[in-house]
Every structure is written in structure tokens, then in C-alpha cells.
Amino acid sequence: MMTWLAWRQFRTSAVVTFAALVVLAVALAVTGPELVHLYDTTVKPCSSNGDCNGVTTALGNKYNVLQQLLTIIMQVAPALLGIFWGAPLVARELETGTFRLAWTQSVTRTRWLVTKLALTGLVTAALAGLLSLAVTWWYAPLDKIGANRFDGSLFGERAITPIGYALFAFAVGALLGLLIRRTLPAMAATLIVFIAVRLIFSQLIRQHLVTPLHATFTLPATVNGFASFNGGPANLTAGSPNDASLQNAWIYSARIVDASGHALTSQATANACPQLANGIQAHLPPAGSHRDIHIAPSPAAGQVLQQCITKLSSGYHTILTYQPANRYWTFQSLETAVFTAVAIALAAFSLWYLRNHLS
């Protein structure tokens, strides 16, 4: 009885949402095979002659409007589920007083909330999973032509993480609705909390889920120019080398250090390569300008730069800190598990609060 009542209250929004998903799925099913065909017939063959810029650009610009639409949908869908399904789930009934009718029909408050959370939560997970599955499939040919799956925004728009985000947003909305007891304020608070947690996790926590690897490379393989920070003395900069093991890897840092692990200083660079240092200084902004600049060496300075790299290579090397591409699904699984576990904990706290603080 309670399950049927919960479904009757929820079915209209669920049916409308899934109908929109079906429309989107049809659009992806119609356009997706063309992307696969273009990749197989233009991008794959071009690798033999090494000239892929034209065909990859053409493929990347295909259905550009739809690409932008899908990006927006994947960014906002979990939050919208929390706002429109989670926040009103309890808040609306508390606000209108309709919860008392259920509680007087031999339905305990625990069963009342468990049924609502379980039913709507399962539908939320199913919707997020189906949406992510369709978008990940459609984007597969485009993601193969240069996109790094560890990219901050891309990582959360593919595979299984949207399921965890959606469940978390839903649980946050339901709890805030229970605490605030007013629908609109709960919806606004859900958006704020969801955005804040997503930003904190992606910027501060995700990189620590798995211990990164370290690899050592020579300076000629990694130095890509020089840079000045805040108008200070310039120094050599390093990046990811052209190494097959690093393809689609998540690069944390590339540090130029000596045998003792001490970083290469701008003073050491100037002492070893005075001619290069003097040439760099002429391109720098005034000290204290708080502007970072990266300078690519001109053809004339290229030989001087190479001589400097060769001289410093005897005492310095580059340490690359990174996550290999084959850890992508490890990160996907861990992040999804974290957000799902937090969602379950929030739901449990909601049940505890309902039993002990709401009458």
C-alpha cells in the first residue's frame, strides 16, 4: 500500500523525465553510428601516414551543438535530480501536512520514509545510469581523438560516476528537505551543497584516492621551454614526454630535480646558461606584476636552449608524478563508491532524525 502511494505521488515526474530520456536516446541512436563510421573510415586510416589533424578536427566539430547540449545535461542532471526529486520528497509533505494522513493509516514513520527514499532513489540511480550509458557510448569516437578521460569535467560526465553524483544529490536534497521543512529553501540549499562538495572532491580529494606513480626521464625528453612566475627570474619547465606508457595518463607534476631531489632553481639555470638567461630576461614583465608567462624558445634561441639542456642533464633529471591510464576504472569505481556510501549515510541519518526529532 505504501509503495503504491509513493509511486502515485512520484510517477508523473518520473514518466516525464524518462520520456525526455527516450527522446534524447533516439537522437543519440540516430547520430551516433555516423560518428563511429567517420572514426573508422577517416581517423583510423590516417595513423598510417601521420597526418590526422584535418580528419580529427572534422570529426571533433561534428554535431557540435549536440555535443554542447550533452555536456550541459551531464553537468546539471545529478543536481537537478537532487533539487526536483530529493528536496521536495519530504519537504513538500511536511510543508503541507499531508504526511500525517499516512502516519494515521497504520504506516510507521520509518516505513513511510524508507519506502519513499528507496523507490525514488532506485529510479534516480536507474535514470542517471541510463543517461550516462547513452552519452558515454555516443561520445566514444570523439573521446578517442585526444580527450583525456581523467580531465576534470570529462571524468564526471562519463561511465558510472554520474550514478554516484545523482544518488548523493538526491540524498542531500531529501535530508535538507527534512531539516528545513520548506521546499524552495531546501531546493536552493541542495544546489549549493552539491556544487560545493563536487568542487571540493574534484580539486582536493580525487587525486589522493590512489597513490600516484613516479617515473624518471631525461631533460631532453621533457623540457618544453621556460617560464617566469610573478615577474621573477625565468627557469626551465618540463612536461610529459612522448612516451607510450603515458598516453592518456593523468599527469600530476613534472619536476626538474638533482640527484638529491632538490628542484632546479632559476639561479642554477642562470649560472649554467648565462646566455639563455639573458635572452629570457628581455621577454619578462616587470617584477611583481603577478603575471605568469610561458615562453616557447624561438628558432634562433633553440640551439642555445639545447646546449643549456645538455649542460644541465649531467646533474638534473625530471621526475614525473602521474596516474596511468589503466587506473581510470579504479578511480571511477572509488569515486562512485564514495558518493554512494555518503548518500546511504545521509539516508540513514534522515531516518534517525525522523524517528527522534520529528513528531
mmCIF file of C-alpha atoms in Angstrom:
data_model
loop_
_atom_site.group_PDB
_atom_site.id
_atom_site.type_symbol
_atom_site.label_atom_id
_atom_site.label_comp_id
_atom_site.label_asym_id
_atom_site.label_seq_id
_atom_site.Cartn_x
_atom_site.Cartn_y
_atom_site.Cartn_z
ATOM 1 C CA MET A 1 0.000 0.000 0.000
ATOM 2 C CA MET A 2 2.741 2.451 0.981
ATOM 3 C CA THR A 3 4.786 1.576 -2.097
ATOM 4 C CA TRP A 4 1.807 2.179 -4.360
ATOM 5 C CA LEU A 5 1.110 5.520 -2.671
ATOM 6 C CA ALA A 6 4.716 6.612 -3.030
ATOM 7 C CA TRP A 7 4.685 5.648 -6.698
ATOM 8 C CA ARG A 8 1.450 7.554 -7.349
ATOM 9 C CA GLN A 9 2.979 10.690 -5.869
ATOM 10 C CA PHE A 10 6.148 10.304 -7.909
ATOM 11 C CA ARG A 11 5.044 8.723 -11.184
ATOM 12 C CA THR A 12 4.182 11.882 -13.124
ATOM 13 C CA SER A 13 7.631 13.433 -12.798
ATOM 14 C CA ALA A 14 9.266 10.039 -13.337
ATOM 15 C CA VAL A 15 7.324 9.348 -16.534
ATOM 16 C CA VAL A 16 8.012 12.832 -17.918
ATOM 17 C CA THR A 17 11.720 12.548 -17.140
ATOM 18 C CA PHE A 18 12.076 9.106 -18.670
ATOM 19 C CA ALA A 19 10.131 10.284 -21.737
ATOM 20 C CA ALA A 20 12.703 13.059 -22.175
ATOM 21 C CA LEU A 21 15.440 10.454 -21.805
ATOM 22 C CA VAL A 22 13.849 8.346 -24.545
ATOM 23 C CA VAL A 23 13.766 11.349 -26.881
ATOM 24 C CA LEU A 24 17.430 12.024 -26.182
ATOM 25 C CA ALA A 25 18.296 8.348 -26.657
ATOM 26 C CA VAL A 26 16.619 8.341 -30.075
ATOM 27 C CA ALA A 27 18.647 11.398 -31.113
ATOM 28 C CA LEU A 28 21.855 9.704 -29.978
ATOM 29 C CA ALA A 29 20.927 6.431 -31.690
ATOM 30 C CA VAL A 30 20.364 8.271 -34.975
ATOM 31 C CA THR A 31 23.570 10.327 -34.904
ATOM 32 C CA GLY A 32 25.941 8.023 -33.012
ATOM 33 C CA PRO A 33 26.565 5.441 -35.777
ATOM 34 C CA GLU A 34 27.735 8.211 -38.107
ATOM 35 C CA LEU A 35 30.404 9.229 -35.600
ATOM 36 C CA VAL A 36 31.581 5.626 -35.347
ATOM 37 C CA HIS A 37 31.650 5.349 -39.159
ATOM 38 C CA LEU A 38 33.632 8.574 -39.542
ATOM 39 C CA TYR A 39 36.144 7.452 -36.946
ATOM 40 C CA ASP A 40 36.611 4.035 -38.551
ATOM 41 C CA THR A 41 36.908 5.366 -42.113
ATOM 42 C CA THR A 42 38.887 8.586 -41.603
ATOM 43 C CA VAL A 43 40.709 8.698 -38.266
ATOM 44 C CA LYS A 44 41.909 5.109 -38.084
ATOM 45 C CA PRO A 45 43.438 5.045 -41.601
ATOM 46 C CA CYS A 46 45.185 8.396 -41.125
ATOM 47 C CA SER A 47 47.535 6.954 -38.498
ATOM 48 C CA SER A 48 49.479 5.199 -41.249
ATOM 49 C CA ASN A 49 50.616 8.483 -42.850
ATOM 50 C CA GLY A 50 50.693 10.505 -39.628
ATOM 51 C CA ASP A 51 48.544 13.365 -40.938
ATOM 52 C CA CYS A 52 45.444 13.300 -38.758
ATOM 53 C CA ASN A 53 44.869 16.964 -37.938
ATOM 54 C CA GLY A 54 42.296 17.562 -40.652
ATOM 55 C CA VAL A 55 40.191 14.473 -40.075
ATOM 56 C CA THR A 56 40.279 14.723 -36.291
ATOM 57 C CA THR A 57 39.197 18.369 -36.468
ATOM 58 C CA ALA A 58 36.351 17.461 -38.805
ATOM 59 C CA LEU A 59 35.187 14.672 -36.516
ATOM 60 C CA GLY A 60 35.528 16.856 -33.422
ATOM 61 C CA ASN A 61 33.292 19.522 -34.974
ATOM 62 C CA LYS A 62 30.592 17.048 -35.986
ATOM 63 C CA TYR A 63 27.256 17.671 -34.234
ATOM 64 C CA ASN A 64 28.858 20.485 -32.245
ATOM 65 C CA VAL A 65 25.543 21.779 -30.912
ATOM 66 C CA LEU A 66 24.559 18.324 -29.701
ATOM 67 C CA GLN A 67 27.965 17.942 -28.057
ATOM 68 C CA GLN A 68 27.457 21.159 -26.122
ATOM 69 C CA LEU A 69 23.938 20.132 -25.140
ATOM 70 C CA LEU A 70 25.118 16.758 -23.838
ATOM 71 C CA THR A 71 27.892 18.412 -21.841
ATOM 72 C CA ILE A 72 25.375 20.713 -20.165
ATOM 73 C CA ILE A 73 22.977 17.844 -19.486
ATOM 74 C CA MET A 74 25.649 15.690 -17.851
ATOM 75 C CA GLN A 75 26.856 18.577 -15.716
ATOM 76 C CA VAL A 76 23.438 19.569 -14.386
ATOM 77 C CA ALA A 77 21.458 16.289 -14.403
ATOM 78 C CA PRO A 78 22.621 14.972 -10.987
ATOM 79 C CA ALA A 79 21.997 18.344 -9.362
ATOM 80 C CA LEU A 80 18.553 18.630 -10.941
ATOM 81 C CA LEU A 81 17.607 15.187 -9.649
ATOM 82 C CA GLY A 82 18.567 16.262 -6.164
ATOM 83 C CA ILE A 83 16.733 19.567 -6.486
ATOM 84 C CA PHE A 84 13.482 18.350 -8.027
ATOM 85 C CA TRP A 85 13.263 14.790 -6.719
ATOM 86 C CA GLY A 86 15.216 14.856 -3.470
ATOM 87 C CA ALA A 87 14.406 18.192 -1.852
ATOM 88 C CA PRO A 88 10.580 18.060 -2.287
ATOM 89 C CA LEU A 89 10.378 14.370 -1.338
ATOM 90 C CA VAL A 90 9.843 15.091 2.357
ATOM 91 C CA ALA A 91 9.754 18.885 2.497
ATOM 92 C CA ARG A 92 6.577 19.174 0.462
ATOM 93 C CA GLU A 93 4.673 16.752 2.701
ATOM 94 C CA LEU A 94 5.953 18.405 5.861
ATOM 95 C CA GLU A 95 5.094 21.814 4.458
ATOM 96 C CA THR A 96 1.530 20.840 3.524
ATOM 97 C CA GLY A 97 0.925 18.457 6.420
ATOM 98 C CA THR A 98 -0.036 15.516 4.170
ATOM 99 C CA PHE A 99 2.450 13.268 5.973
ATOM 100 C CA ARG A 100 0.015 12.989 8.897
ATOM 101 C CA LEU A 101 -2.510 11.160 6.724
ATOM 102 C CA ALA A 102 -0.035 8.381 6.010
ATOM 103 C CA TRP A 103 1.048 8.165 9.632
ATOM 104 C CA THR A 104 -2.537 7.662 10.761
ATOM 105 C CA GLN A 105 -3.088 4.776 8.334
ATOM 106 C CA SER A 106 -1.067 2.215 10.323
ATOM 107 C CA VAL A 107 2.108 3.222 8.475
ATOM 108 C CA THR A 108 5.081 3.903 10.715
ATOM 109 C CA ARG A 109 7.142 6.966 10.000
ATOM 110 C CA THR A 110 10.195 4.769 9.396
ATOM 111 C CA ARG A 111 8.420 2.691 6.772
ATOM 112 C CA TRP A 112 6.995 5.856 5.249
ATOM 113 C CA LEU A 113 10.443 7.399 4.724
ATOM 114 C CA VAL A 114 12.218 4.160 3.799
ATOM 115 C CA THR A 115 9.679 3.483 1.063
ATOM 116 C CA LYS A 116 9.955 6.982 -0.372
ATOM 117 C CA LEU A 117 13.743 7.007 -0.245
ATOM 118 C CA ALA A 118 14.144 3.513 -1.692
ATOM 119 C CA LEU A 119 11.666 3.920 -4.537
ATOM 120 C CA THR A 120 12.789 7.361 -5.668
ATOM 121 C CA GLY A 121 16.448 6.561 -5.029
ATOM 122 C CA LEU A 122 16.352 3.462 -7.239
ATOM 123 C CA VAL A 123 14.668 5.392 -10.025
ATOM 124 C CA THR A 124 17.272 8.141 -9.645
ATOM 125 C CA ALA A 125 20.120 5.654 -9.971
ATOM 126 C CA ALA A 126 18.483 3.977 -12.981
ATOM 127 C CA LEU A 127 17.923 7.268 -14.763
ATOM 128 C CA ALA A 128 21.465 8.509 -14.136
ATOM 129 C CA GLY A 129 22.915 5.175 -15.223
ATOM 130 C CA LEU A 130 20.936 5.014 -18.468
ATOM 131 C CA LEU A 131 21.734 8.637 -19.295
ATOM 132 C CA SER A 132 25.446 8.158 -18.668
ATOM 133 C CA LEU A 133 25.485 4.899 -20.647
ATOM 134 C CA ALA A 134 23.924 6.595 -23.684
ATOM 135 C CA VAL A 135 26.201 9.641 -23.531
ATOM 136 C CA THR A 136 29.368 7.595 -22.944
ATOM 137 C CA TRP A 137 28.543 5.383 -25.942
ATOM 138 C CA TRP A 138 27.790 8.366 -28.196
ATOM 139 C CA TYR A 139 30.947 10.225 -27.210
ATOM 140 C CA ALA A 140 33.275 7.196 -27.548
ATOM 141 C CA PRO A 141 34.605 8.080 -31.058
ATOM 142 C CA LEU A 142 35.098 11.717 -30.046
ATOM 143 C CA ASP A 143 36.862 10.818 -26.812
ATOM 144 C CA LYS A 144 39.346 8.692 -28.765
ATOM 145 C CA ILE A 145 40.737 11.609 -30.748
ATOM 146 C CA GLY A 146 42.538 13.374 -27.965
ATOM 147 C CA ALA A 147 40.358 13.802 -24.911
ATOM 148 C CA ASN A 148 41.958 12.593 -21.691
ATOM 149 C CA ARG A 149 39.390 10.635 -19.687
ATOM 150 C CA PHE A 150 40.948 11.942 -16.454
ATOM 151 C CA ASP A 151 40.120 15.519 -17.434
ATOM 152 C CA GLY A 152 38.311 17.217 -14.545
ATOM 153 C CA SER A 153 34.983 17.831 -16.250
ATOM 154 C CA LEU A 154 35.078 14.854 -18.597
ATOM 155 C CA PHE A 155 35.701 12.378 -15.769
ATOM 156 C CA GLY A 156 32.402 13.238 -14.096
ATOM 157 C CA GLU A 157 30.372 13.117 -17.314
ATOM 158 C CA ARG A 158 31.129 9.549 -18.364
ATOM 159 C CA ALA A 159 30.854 5.948 -17.158
ATOM 160 C CA ILE A 160 29.477 5.330 -13.645
ATOM 161 C CA THR A 161 30.334 8.434 -11.613
ATOM 162 C CA PRO A 162 27.075 10.232 -12.594
ATOM 163 C CA ILE A 163 25.207 7.481 -10.723
ATOM 164 C CA GLY A 164 27.078 8.269 -7.521
ATOM 165 C CA TYR A 165 26.607 12.009 -8.019
ATOM 166 C CA ALA A 166 22.865 11.605 -8.607
ATOM 167 C CA LEU A 167 22.372 9.430 -5.522
ATOM 168 C CA PHE A 168 24.364 11.881 -3.431
ATOM 169 C CA ALA A 169 22.371 14.875 -4.717
ATOM 170 C CA PHE A 170 19.116 13.029 -4.071
ATOM 171 C CA ALA A 171 20.105 12.094 -0.509
ATOM 172 C CA VAL A 172 21.299 15.638 0.206
ATOM 173 C CA GLY A 173 18.011 17.030 -1.078
ATOM 174 C CA ALA A 174 15.921 14.621 0.971
ATOM 175 C CA LEU A 175 17.862 15.370 4.172
ATOM 176 C CA LEU A 176 17.782 19.125 3.687
ATOM 177 C CA GLY A 177 14.063 18.938 2.979
ATOM 178 C CA LEU A 178 13.618 17.065 6.239
ATOM 179 C CA LEU A 179 15.706 19.580 8.190
ATOM 180 C CA ILE A 180 14.433 22.790 6.599
ATOM 181 C CA ARG A 181 10.826 21.579 6.082
ATOM 182 C CA ARG A 182 10.243 24.057 3.277
ATOM 183 C CA THR A 183 10.537 23.068 -0.352
ATOM 184 C CA LEU A 184 12.067 26.088 -2.068
ATOM 185 C CA PRO A 185 14.752 26.793 0.548
ATOM 186 C CA ALA A 186 15.620 23.087 0.564
ATOM 187 C CA MET A 187 15.984 23.102 -3.223
ATOM 188 C CA ALA A 188 18.308 26.104 -3.114
ATOM 189 C CA ALA A 189 20.376 24.601 -0.300
ATOM 190 C CA THR A 190 20.670 21.310 -2.211
ATOM 191 C CA LEU A 191 22.190 23.081 -5.202
ATOM 192 C CA ILE A 192 24.701 24.947 -3.052
ATOM 193 C CA VAL A 193 25.791 21.858 -1.101
ATOM 194 C CA PHE A 194 26.050 19.687 -4.218
ATOM 195 C CA ILE A 195 28.194 22.174 -6.136
ATOM 196 C CA ALA A 196 30.449 22.779 -3.134
ATOM 197 C CA VAL A 197 31.030 19.075 -2.488
ATOM 198 C CA ARG A 198 31.673 18.324 -6.169
ATOM 199 C CA LEU A 199 34.241 21.101 -6.421
ATOM 200 C CA ILE A 200 35.997 20.121 -3.197
ATOM 201 C CA PHE A 201 36.140 16.472 -4.196
ATOM 202 C CA SER A 202 37.407 17.063 -7.736
ATOM 203 C CA GLN A 203 40.010 19.633 -6.704
ATOM 204 C CA LEU A 204 41.247 18.294 -3.370
ATOM 205 C CA ILE A 205 40.247 14.672 -2.819
ATOM 206 C CA ARG A 206 40.176 12.739 -6.106
ATOM 207 C CA GLN A 207 43.921 12.935 -6.657
ATOM 208 C CA HIS A 208 44.525 11.245 -3.291
ATOM 209 C CA LEU A 209 42.259 8.226 -3.845
ATOM 210 C CA VAL A 210 45.155 6.183 -5.228
ATOM 211 C CA THR A 211 48.870 6.689 -4.585
ATOM 212 C CA PRO A 212 50.421 8.063 -7.796
ATOM 213 C CA LEU A 213 53.361 6.556 -9.626
ATOM 214 C CA HIS A 214 56.704 8.258 -10.233
ATOM 215 C CA ALA A 215 58.919 7.950 -13.281
ATOM 216 C CA THR A 216 62.322 9.441 -14.121
ATOM 217 C CA PHE A 217 63.109 10.943 -17.518
ATOM 218 C CA THR A 218 65.998 12.860 -19.016
ATOM 219 C CA LEU A 219 65.790 16.605 -19.529
ATOM 220 C CA PRO A 220 65.927 16.421 -23.344
ATOM 221 C CA ALA A 221 62.798 14.234 -23.266
ATOM 222 C CA THR A 222 60.779 16.548 -21.031
ATOM 223 C CA VAL A 223 61.951 20.190 -21.143
ATOM 224 C CA ASN A 224 59.487 22.186 -23.242
ATOM 225 C CA GLY A 225 60.623 25.779 -22.700
ATOM 226 C CA PHE A 226 60.970 28.214 -19.843
ATOM 227 C CA ALA A 227 58.656 30.304 -17.700
ATOM 228 C CA SER A 228 58.554 33.260 -15.329
ATOM 229 C CA PHE A 229 56.223 33.465 -12.339
ATOM 230 C CA ASN A 230 55.131 36.838 -10.976
ATOM 231 C CA GLY A 231 57.832 38.577 -12.955
ATOM 232 C CA GLY A 232 60.642 36.673 -11.231
ATOM 233 C CA PRO A 233 63.676 35.068 -12.864
ATOM 234 C CA ALA A 234 62.812 32.546 -15.546
ATOM 235 C CA ASN A 235 63.512 28.845 -15.286
ATOM 236 C CA LEU A 236 63.219 25.767 -17.445
ATOM 237 C CA THR A 237 59.865 23.999 -17.491
ATOM 238 C CA ALA A 238 59.161 20.337 -18.092
ATOM 239 C CA GLY A 239 56.143 18.423 -19.297
ATOM 240 C CA SER A 240 55.063 14.931 -20.176
ATOM 241 C CA PRO A 241 57.439 13.170 -22.575
ATOM 242 C CA ASN A 242 56.314 11.432 -25.734
ATOM 243 C CA ASP A 243 56.140 8.023 -24.128
ATOM 244 C CA ALA A 244 53.587 5.313 -24.962
ATOM 245 C CA SER A 245 53.225 4.378 -21.287
ATOM 246 C CA LEU A 246 51.958 7.882 -20.531
ATOM 247 C CA GLN A 247 49.262 8.033 -23.184
ATOM 248 C CA ASN A 248 46.019 9.299 -21.594
ATOM 249 C CA ALA A 249 47.731 9.348 -18.200
ATOM 250 C CA TRP A 250 46.788 11.849 -15.521
ATOM 251 C CA ILE A 251 49.921 13.963 -15.029
ATOM 252 C CA TYR A 252 50.195 15.480 -11.562
ATOM 253 C CA SER A 253 53.538 17.229 -11.960
ATOM 254 C CA ALA A 254 56.848 17.243 -13.814
ATOM 255 C CA ARG A 255 59.682 18.441 -11.567
ATOM 256 C CA ILE A 256 63.281 19.053 -12.600
ATOM 257 C CA VAL A 257 65.487 17.933 -9.703
ATOM 258 C CA ASP A 258 69.068 16.943 -8.966
ATOM 259 C CA ALA A 259 70.303 13.628 -7.585
ATOM 260 C CA SER A 260 69.348 14.710 -4.059
ATOM 261 C CA GLY A 261 65.821 15.643 -5.075
ATOM 262 C CA HIS A 262 66.346 19.399 -4.885
ATOM 263 C CA ALA A 263 64.471 21.379 -7.519
ATOM 264 C CA LEU A 264 66.294 23.234 -10.267
ATOM 265 C CA THR A 265 66.387 26.913 -9.303
ATOM 266 C CA SER A 266 66.377 29.885 -11.640
ATOM 267 C CA GLN A 267 69.736 30.892 -10.198
ATOM 268 C CA ALA A 268 71.227 27.500 -11.082
ATOM 269 C CA THR A 269 69.856 27.867 -14.604
ATOM 270 C CA ALA A 270 71.328 31.376 -14.919
ATOM 271 C CA ASN A 271 74.714 30.203 -13.657
ATOM 272 C CA ALA A 272 74.843 27.253 -16.034
ATOM 273 C CA CYS A 273 73.341 29.047 -19.017
ATOM 274 C CA PRO A 274 74.022 32.801 -18.777
ATOM 275 C CA GLN A 275 73.431 33.401 -22.475
ATOM 276 C CA LEU A 276 69.998 31.766 -22.305
ATOM 277 C CA ALA A 277 69.124 33.561 -19.057
ATOM 278 C CA ASN A 278 69.962 36.970 -20.533
ATOM 279 C CA GLY A 279 67.833 36.249 -23.593
ATOM 280 C CA ILE A 280 64.909 35.167 -21.442
ATOM 281 C CA GLN A 281 65.078 38.209 -19.170
ATOM 282 C CA ALA A 282 64.454 40.530 -22.100
ATOM 283 C CA HIS A 283 60.993 38.960 -22.592
ATOM 284 C CA LEU A 284 59.878 39.129 -18.966
ATOM 285 C CA PRO A 285 57.320 41.539 -17.454
ATOM 286 C CA PRO A 286 58.353 43.829 -14.575
ATOM 287 C CA ALA A 287 58.961 42.141 -11.231
ATOM 288 C CA GLY A 288 55.885 41.992 -9.037
ATOM 289 C CA SER A 289 53.496 42.100 -11.990
ATOM 290 C CA HIS A 290 51.759 38.936 -10.699
ATOM 291 C CA ARG A 291 51.591 37.553 -14.192
ATOM 292 C CA ASP A 292 52.840 34.096 -15.150
ATOM 293 C CA ILE A 293 54.267 33.769 -18.643
ATOM 294 C CA HIS A 294 55.472 30.720 -20.533
ATOM 295 C CA ILE A 295 57.943 31.383 -23.308
ATOM 296 C CA ALA A 296 58.462 28.990 -26.199
ATOM 297 C CA PRO A 297 62.033 29.317 -27.489
ATOM 298 C CA SER A 298 62.403 30.975 -30.886
ATOM 299 C CA PRO A 299 64.279 29.138 -33.632
ATOM 300 C CA ALA A 300 67.288 31.376 -33.003
ATOM 301 C CA ALA A 301 67.325 30.516 -29.313
ATOM 302 C CA GLY A 302 66.623 26.833 -29.884
ATOM 303 C CA GLN A 303 70.296 25.886 -30.197
ATOM 304 C CA VAL A 304 71.181 27.837 -27.049
ATOM 305 C CA LEU A 305 68.358 26.112 -25.184
ATOM 306 C CA GLN A 306 69.510 22.675 -26.310
ATOM 307 C CA GLN A 307 73.059 23.458 -25.190
ATOM 308 C CA CYS A 308 71.699 24.503 -21.810
ATOM 309 C CA ILE A 309 69.646 21.308 -21.501
ATOM 310 C CA THR A 310 72.686 19.217 -22.386
ATOM 311 C CA LYS A 311 74.811 21.020 -19.782
ATOM 312 C CA LEU A 312 72.203 20.619 -17.023
ATOM 313 C CA SER A 313 71.431 16.998 -17.925
ATOM 314 C CA SER A 314 74.593 15.814 -16.201
ATOM 315 C CA GLY A 315 73.212 16.832 -12.817
ATOM 316 C CA TYR A 316 69.463 17.077 -13.278
ATOM 317 C CA HIS A 317 66.578 14.913 -14.427
ATOM 318 C CA THR A 318 62.765 15.119 -14.491
ATOM 319 C CA ILE A 319 60.545 13.255 -12.053
ATOM 320 C CA LEU A 320 57.038 12.754 -13.379
ATOM 321 C CA THR A 321 54.217 12.097 -10.925
ATOM 322 C CA TYR A 322 51.189 10.557 -12.597
ATOM 323 C CA GLN A 323 48.309 8.097 -12.671
ATOM 324 C CA PRO A 324 48.487 5.633 -15.585
ATOM 325 C CA ALA A 325 45.542 5.363 -17.958
ATOM 326 C CA ASN A 326 44.731 1.819 -16.784
ATOM 327 C CA ARG A 327 43.670 3.216 -13.393
ATOM 328 C CA TYR A 328 40.746 5.081 -14.938
ATOM 329 C CA TRP A 329 38.166 2.493 -13.863
ATOM 330 C CA THR A 330 39.747 2.266 -10.422
ATOM 331 C CA PHE A 331 39.137 5.978 -9.941
ATOM 332 C CA GLN A 332 35.650 5.706 -11.427
ATOM 333 C CA SER A 333 34.745 2.885 -9.052
ATOM 334 C CA LEU A 334 36.239 4.526 -5.966
ATOM 335 C CA GLU A 335 34.615 7.907 -6.565
ATOM 336 C CA THR A 336 31.243 6.326 -7.298
ATOM 337 C CA ALA A 337 31.559 4.191 -4.165
ATOM 338 C CA VAL A 338 32.415 7.222 -2.023
ATOM 339 C CA PHE A 339 29.441 9.285 -3.226
ATOM 340 C CA THR A 340 27.102 6.297 -2.960
ATOM 341 C CA ALA A 341 28.304 5.497 0.570
ATOM 342 C CA VAL A 342 27.798 9.104 1.634
ATOM 343 C CA ALA A 343 24.309 9.018 0.115
ATOM 344 C CA ILE A 344 23.451 5.901 2.129
ATOM 345 C CA ALA A 345 24.830 7.519 5.283
ATOM 346 C CA LEU A 346 22.732 10.627 4.673
ATOM 347 C CA ALA A 347 19.638 8.480 4.158
ATOM 348 C CA ALA A 348 20.354 6.641 7.421
ATOM 349 C CA PHE A 349 20.757 9.951 9.227
ATOM 350 C CA SER A 350 17.453 11.117 7.756
ATOM 351 C CA LEU A 351 15.735 8.047 9.214
ATOM 352 C CA TRP A 352 17.321 8.637 12.603
ATOM 353 C CA TYR A 353 16.322 12.289 12.587
ATOM 354 C CA LEU A 354 12.757 11.475 11.584
ATOM 355 C CA ARG A 355 12.351 8.986 14.434
ATOM 356 C CA ASN A 356 13.899 11.189 17.092
ATOM 357 C CA HIS A 357 13.228 14.810 16.182
ATOM 358 C CA LEU A 358 10.001 14.939 14.198
ATOM 359 C CA SER A 359 6.535 14.478 15.576
#
